[in-house]
XYZ file of C-alpha atoms in Angstrom:
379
model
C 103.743 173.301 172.737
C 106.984 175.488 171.699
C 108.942 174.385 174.402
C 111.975 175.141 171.994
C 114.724 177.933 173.486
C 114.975 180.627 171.336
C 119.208 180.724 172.175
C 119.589 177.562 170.272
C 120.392 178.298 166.596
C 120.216 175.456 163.499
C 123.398 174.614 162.296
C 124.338 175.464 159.049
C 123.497 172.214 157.209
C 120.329 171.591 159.234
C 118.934 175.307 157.338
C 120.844 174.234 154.186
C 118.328 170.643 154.414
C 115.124 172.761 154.847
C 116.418 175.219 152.259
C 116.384 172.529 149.818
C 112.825 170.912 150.834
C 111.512 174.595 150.395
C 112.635 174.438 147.003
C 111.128 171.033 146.396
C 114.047 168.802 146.005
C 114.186 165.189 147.180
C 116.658 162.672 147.974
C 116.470 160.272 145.144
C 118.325 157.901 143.804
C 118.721 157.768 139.836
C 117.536 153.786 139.460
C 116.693 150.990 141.051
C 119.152 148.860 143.158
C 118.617 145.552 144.760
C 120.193 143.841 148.275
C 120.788 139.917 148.750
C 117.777 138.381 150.615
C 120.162 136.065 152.569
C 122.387 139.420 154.198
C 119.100 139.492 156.473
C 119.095 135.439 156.709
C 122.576 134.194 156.846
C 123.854 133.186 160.548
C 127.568 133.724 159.415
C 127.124 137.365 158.283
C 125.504 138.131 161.455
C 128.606 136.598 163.335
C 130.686 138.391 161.033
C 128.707 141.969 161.276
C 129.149 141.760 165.018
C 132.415 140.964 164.772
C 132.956 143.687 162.429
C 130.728 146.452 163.171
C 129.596 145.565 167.078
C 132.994 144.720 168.746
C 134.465 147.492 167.108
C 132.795 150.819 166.706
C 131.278 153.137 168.701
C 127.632 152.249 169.632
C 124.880 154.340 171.543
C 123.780 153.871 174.715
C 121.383 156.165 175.146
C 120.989 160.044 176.039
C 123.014 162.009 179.080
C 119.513 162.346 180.513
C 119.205 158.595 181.522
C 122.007 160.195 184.934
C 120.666 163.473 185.610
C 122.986 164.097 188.680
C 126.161 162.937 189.595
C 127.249 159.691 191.292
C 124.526 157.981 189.898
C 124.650 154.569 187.586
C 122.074 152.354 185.316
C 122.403 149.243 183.881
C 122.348 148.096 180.242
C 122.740 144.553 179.194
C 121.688 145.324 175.610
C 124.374 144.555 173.704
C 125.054 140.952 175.683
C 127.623 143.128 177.667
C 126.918 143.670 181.416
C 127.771 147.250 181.673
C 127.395 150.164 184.129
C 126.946 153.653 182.892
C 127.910 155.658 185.619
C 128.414 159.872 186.009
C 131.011 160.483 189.121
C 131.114 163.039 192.038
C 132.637 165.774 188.699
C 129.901 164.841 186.181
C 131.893 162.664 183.783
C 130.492 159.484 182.299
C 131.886 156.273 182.723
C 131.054 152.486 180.990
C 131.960 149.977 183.437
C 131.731 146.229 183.453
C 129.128 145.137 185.898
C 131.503 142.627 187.358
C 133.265 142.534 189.955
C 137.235 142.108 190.369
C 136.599 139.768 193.400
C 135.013 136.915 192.320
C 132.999 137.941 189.494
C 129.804 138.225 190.812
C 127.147 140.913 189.112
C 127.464 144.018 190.900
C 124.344 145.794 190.172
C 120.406 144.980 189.101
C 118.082 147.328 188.457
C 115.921 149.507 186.301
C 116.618 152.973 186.543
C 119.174 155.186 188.024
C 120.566 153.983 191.178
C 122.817 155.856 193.546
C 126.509 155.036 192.784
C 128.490 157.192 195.615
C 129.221 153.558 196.710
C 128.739 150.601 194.016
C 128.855 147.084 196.699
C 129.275 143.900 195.701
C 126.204 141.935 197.644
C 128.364 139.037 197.818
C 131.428 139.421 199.236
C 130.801 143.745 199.751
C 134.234 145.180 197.884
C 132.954 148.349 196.923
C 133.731 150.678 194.348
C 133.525 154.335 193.818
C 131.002 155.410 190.169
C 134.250 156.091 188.295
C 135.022 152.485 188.395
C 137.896 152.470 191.150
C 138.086 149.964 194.264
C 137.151 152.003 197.125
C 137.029 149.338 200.029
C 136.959 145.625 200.355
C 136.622 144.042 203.854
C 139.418 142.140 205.475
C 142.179 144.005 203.445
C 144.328 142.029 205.879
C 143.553 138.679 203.746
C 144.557 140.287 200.354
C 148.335 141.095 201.526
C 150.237 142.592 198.566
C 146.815 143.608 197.052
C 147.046 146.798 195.042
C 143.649 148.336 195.032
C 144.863 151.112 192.252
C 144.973 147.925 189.696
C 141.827 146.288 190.697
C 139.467 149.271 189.716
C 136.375 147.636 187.545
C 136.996 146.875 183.653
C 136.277 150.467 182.127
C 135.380 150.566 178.640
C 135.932 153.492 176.208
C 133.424 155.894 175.906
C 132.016 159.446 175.080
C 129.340 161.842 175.671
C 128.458 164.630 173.388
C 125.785 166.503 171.889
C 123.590 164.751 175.233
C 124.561 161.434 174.124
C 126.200 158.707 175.320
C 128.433 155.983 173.090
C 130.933 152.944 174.038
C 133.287 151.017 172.110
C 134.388 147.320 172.949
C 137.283 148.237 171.207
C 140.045 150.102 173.275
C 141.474 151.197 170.289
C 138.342 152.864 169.081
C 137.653 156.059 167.270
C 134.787 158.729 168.079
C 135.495 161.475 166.010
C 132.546 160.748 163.887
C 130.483 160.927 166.991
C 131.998 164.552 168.139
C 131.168 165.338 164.476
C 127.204 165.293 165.528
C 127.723 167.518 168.297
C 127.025 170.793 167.319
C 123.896 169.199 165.319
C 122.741 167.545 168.600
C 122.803 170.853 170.727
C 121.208 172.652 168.191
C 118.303 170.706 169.906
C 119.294 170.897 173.278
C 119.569 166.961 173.576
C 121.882 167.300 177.107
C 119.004 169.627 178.520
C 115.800 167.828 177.785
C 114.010 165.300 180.593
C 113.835 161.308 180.021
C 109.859 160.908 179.482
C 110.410 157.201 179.590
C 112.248 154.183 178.104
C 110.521 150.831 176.491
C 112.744 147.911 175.273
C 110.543 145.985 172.346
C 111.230 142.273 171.338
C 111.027 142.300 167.514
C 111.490 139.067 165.633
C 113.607 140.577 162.881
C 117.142 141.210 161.740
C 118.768 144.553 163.095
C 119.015 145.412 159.823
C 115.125 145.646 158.861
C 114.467 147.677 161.872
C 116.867 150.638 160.515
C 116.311 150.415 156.725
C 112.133 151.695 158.142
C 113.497 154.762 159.058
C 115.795 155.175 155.763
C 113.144 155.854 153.458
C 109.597 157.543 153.390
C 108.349 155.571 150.888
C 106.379 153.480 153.649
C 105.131 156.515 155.311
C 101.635 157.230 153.874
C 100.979 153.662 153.426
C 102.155 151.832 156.506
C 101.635 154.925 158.339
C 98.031 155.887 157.270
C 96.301 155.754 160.478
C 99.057 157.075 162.794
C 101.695 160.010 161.273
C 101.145 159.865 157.595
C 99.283 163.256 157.431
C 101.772 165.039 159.082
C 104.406 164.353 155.933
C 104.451 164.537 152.334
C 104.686 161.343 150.644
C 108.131 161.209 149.738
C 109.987 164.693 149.928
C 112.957 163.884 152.056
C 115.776 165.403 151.544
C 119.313 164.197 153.312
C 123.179 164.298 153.499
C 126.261 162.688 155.457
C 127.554 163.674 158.918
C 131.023 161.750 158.759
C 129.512 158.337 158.693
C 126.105 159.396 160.141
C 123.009 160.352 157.732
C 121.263 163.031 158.467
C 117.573 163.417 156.509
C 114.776 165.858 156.726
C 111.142 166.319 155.759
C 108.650 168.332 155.689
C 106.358 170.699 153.435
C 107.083 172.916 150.761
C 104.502 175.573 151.156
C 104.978 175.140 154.986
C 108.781 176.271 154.893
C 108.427 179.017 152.307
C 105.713 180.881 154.662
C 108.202 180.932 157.272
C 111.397 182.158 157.866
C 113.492 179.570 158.179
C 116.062 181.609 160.297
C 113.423 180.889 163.319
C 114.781 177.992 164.698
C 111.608 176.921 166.698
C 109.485 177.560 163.467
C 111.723 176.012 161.605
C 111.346 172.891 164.248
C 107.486 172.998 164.161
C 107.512 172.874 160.195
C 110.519 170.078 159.753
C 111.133 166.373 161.315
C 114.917 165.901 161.581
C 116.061 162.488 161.108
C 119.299 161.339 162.268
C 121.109 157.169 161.500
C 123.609 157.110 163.429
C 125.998 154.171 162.004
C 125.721 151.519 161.836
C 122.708 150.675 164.810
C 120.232 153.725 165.550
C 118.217 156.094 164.968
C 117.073 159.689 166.509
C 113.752 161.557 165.360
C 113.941 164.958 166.131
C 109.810 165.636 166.272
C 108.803 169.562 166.899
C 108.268 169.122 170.704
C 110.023 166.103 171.167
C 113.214 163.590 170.651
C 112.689 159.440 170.150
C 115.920 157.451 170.280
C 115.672 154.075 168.680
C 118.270 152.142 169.574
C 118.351 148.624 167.645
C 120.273 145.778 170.079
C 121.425 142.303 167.485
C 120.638 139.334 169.497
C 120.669 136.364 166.791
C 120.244 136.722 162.937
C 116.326 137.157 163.406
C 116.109 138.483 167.446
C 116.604 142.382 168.094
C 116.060 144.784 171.080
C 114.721 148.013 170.379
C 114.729 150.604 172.771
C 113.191 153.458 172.208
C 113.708 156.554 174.410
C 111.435 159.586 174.424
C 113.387 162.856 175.682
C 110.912 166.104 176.333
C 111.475 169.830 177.393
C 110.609 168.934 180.955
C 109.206 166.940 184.068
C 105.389 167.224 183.339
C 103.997 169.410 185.567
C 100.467 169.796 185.341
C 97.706 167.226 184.638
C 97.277 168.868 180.656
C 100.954 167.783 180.206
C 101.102 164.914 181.672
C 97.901 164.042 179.597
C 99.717 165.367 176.593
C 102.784 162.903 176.877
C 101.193 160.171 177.346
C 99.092 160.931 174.419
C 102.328 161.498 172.022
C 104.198 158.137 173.762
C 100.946 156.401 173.109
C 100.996 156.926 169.382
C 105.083 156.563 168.683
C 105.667 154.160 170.994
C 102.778 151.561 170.663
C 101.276 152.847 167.044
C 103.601 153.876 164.767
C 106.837 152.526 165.974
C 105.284 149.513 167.953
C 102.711 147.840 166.018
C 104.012 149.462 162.546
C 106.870 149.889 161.753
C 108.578 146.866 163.674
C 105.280 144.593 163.361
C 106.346 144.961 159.298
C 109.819 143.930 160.269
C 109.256 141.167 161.955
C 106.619 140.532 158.550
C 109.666 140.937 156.053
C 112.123 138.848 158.392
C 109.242 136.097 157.913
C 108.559 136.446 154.267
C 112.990 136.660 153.825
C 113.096 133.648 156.209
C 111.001 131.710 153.793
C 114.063 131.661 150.675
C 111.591 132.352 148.090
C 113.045 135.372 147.016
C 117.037 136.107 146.054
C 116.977 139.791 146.487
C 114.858 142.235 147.529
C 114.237 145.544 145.279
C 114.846 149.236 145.959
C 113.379 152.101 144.477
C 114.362 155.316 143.797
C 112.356 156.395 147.197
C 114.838 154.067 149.120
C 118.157 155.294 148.029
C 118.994 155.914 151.260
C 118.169 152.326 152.077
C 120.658 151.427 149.472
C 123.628 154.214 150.648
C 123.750 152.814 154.314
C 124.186 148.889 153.100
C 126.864 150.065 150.940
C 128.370 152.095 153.844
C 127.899 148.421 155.733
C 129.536 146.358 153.233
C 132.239 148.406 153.017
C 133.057 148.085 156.457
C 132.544 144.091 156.603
């Protein structure tokens, strides 16, 4: 389905990435490298990576497509926060704490996009307006001195670009590594694209074994053999750094030099763009469609995954519908699903057990190896 615009161009490292897979290069490392068994294990470094990394940088939420229209909200609890996304009456996003400056109570509870003209309080019914201000409480009269300018709901700081959606715990925060990805992000029209539909999966690993899968293609033709693995070569990946972010690609050879690679929705149909965007998720660019995988720490061995498919548009006939389902179907429950975080959860048992000290990396898994350096030199 090329569903693609042709007025979106590639940026100039996305072509310089499928340049270098047409001439057969691949991101390898020069040896092998090794990780501690126990960074996956150890109760105090998870404390101390969510202290580190969680509470202080910028972390995805999820895509501009989960408010389509303005003065509308959603809740996400992911991160052990309770926060309101919210876009008001001008379009601008805002990450609110779902509690109210009353009496605490949880404002809002429910699955998708709600209207947010008016967020109310079903206790005590203060209301507030979906960029976080106090609109209205009853019985003003009781509150004298009350100054509803300072009683607006706990607003966290945030940013959207390139269709996404990130928020910081930490006021003090710094996103210029996410307006970095930008211009790489609307190369694929990520702000434009519909919300096919979100899943939230409970995988029994550490946070970190869910990201290091999509590091490496090492796994691919064996883990992936009845699912994707004929759609890639087994191990040409080719990648490079986006401030902190990686950004990877892969695809064929022969594929790339038949086409020319100035064709941006070729170039799409003959190259998966794979994005890790530090330190907690993931976006697969496939050629007709976008997954976000967005991986949630709850203890040492507990994560949340959500993954979020993003598609061209509402389906409107029966063949498309038919074809979505068929593509969620086989990300969603195959490959990502059962595979890829079914072996997670396998490793976090087999780490779990203490029998081994470190775990081994080969030269297919440098990139493995690049973001846990990039981690410990953050914690």
């Amino acid at each position: 389905m090329d569903a693609i615009p042709r007025t979106l161009r590639p940026t100039h490292g996305q072509v310089a990435l499928a340049d270098a897979l047409a001439r057969g290069e691949a991101a390898m490392g020069s040896r092998m490298t090794s990780l501690p068994a126990h960074i996956y294990t150890d109760p105090a470094r998870f404390d101390h990576e969510t202290k580190r990394l969680f509470e202080r940088f910028p972390l995805l939420l999820g895509p501009s497509a989960m408010l389509p229209h303005v003065n509308q909200a959603v809740v996400h609890d992911g991160y052990g926060v309770p926060l309101i996304i919210t876009r008001d009456g001008d379009g601008h996003v805002h990450v609110l704490a779902n509690v109210c400056r009353h009496r605490g109570t949880r404002l809002l509870d429910a699955d998708g996009p709600v209207p947010a003209t008016r967020i109310v309080c079903p206790y005590h019914a203060w209301a507030y307006r979906a960029d976080g201000g106090l609109a209205s409480l009853p019985r003003a009269e009781c509150f004298p001195g009350l100054d509803k300018a300072a009683y607006g709901l706990v607003e966290f700081t945030s940013i959207e670009a390139g269709g996404l959606i990130w928020f910081s715990r930490d006021p003090a925060a710094d996103f210029a590594n996410e307006a970095l990805l930008a211009p790489d992000l609307d190369a694929f029209g990520i702000a434009d694209l519909h919300l096919y539909k979100r899943k939230v999966h409970e995988v029994a690993a550490n946070w970190k074994l869910v990201i290091d899968a999509f590091l490496e293609s090492y796994h691919v033709q064996r883990l992936h053999a009845s699912t994707i693995a004929a759609f890639f070569a087994d191990g040409i990946t080719v990648a490079d750094q986006i401030g902190r972010h990686q950004r990877a690609a892969v695809g064929r050879a022969d594929y790339l030099n038949e086409i020319d690679r100035s064709d941006w929705p070729a170039l799409r149909r003959a190259v998966t763009y794979t994005y890790q965007l530090f330190p907690n998720s993931v976006v697969i660019v496939s050629p007709d469609y976008i997954n976000l995988l967005i991986a949630m720490p709850q203890s040492v061995g507990h994560t949340l995954v959500e993954d979020i498919m993003l598609i061209p548009e509402e389906p409107q006939t029966n063949e498309a519908a038919a074809h979505w389902a068929r593509s969620w179907d086989l990300l969603d429950a195959g490959t990502f699903g059962t595979e890829d975080f079914g072996a997670a959860a396998l490793g976090q048992r087999g780490l779990e057990s203490g029998l081994i000290d470190n775990i081994m990396l080969g030269t297919l898994e440098n990139g493995v190896a690049e973001f846990h350096a990039k981690l410990d030199a953050e914690l």
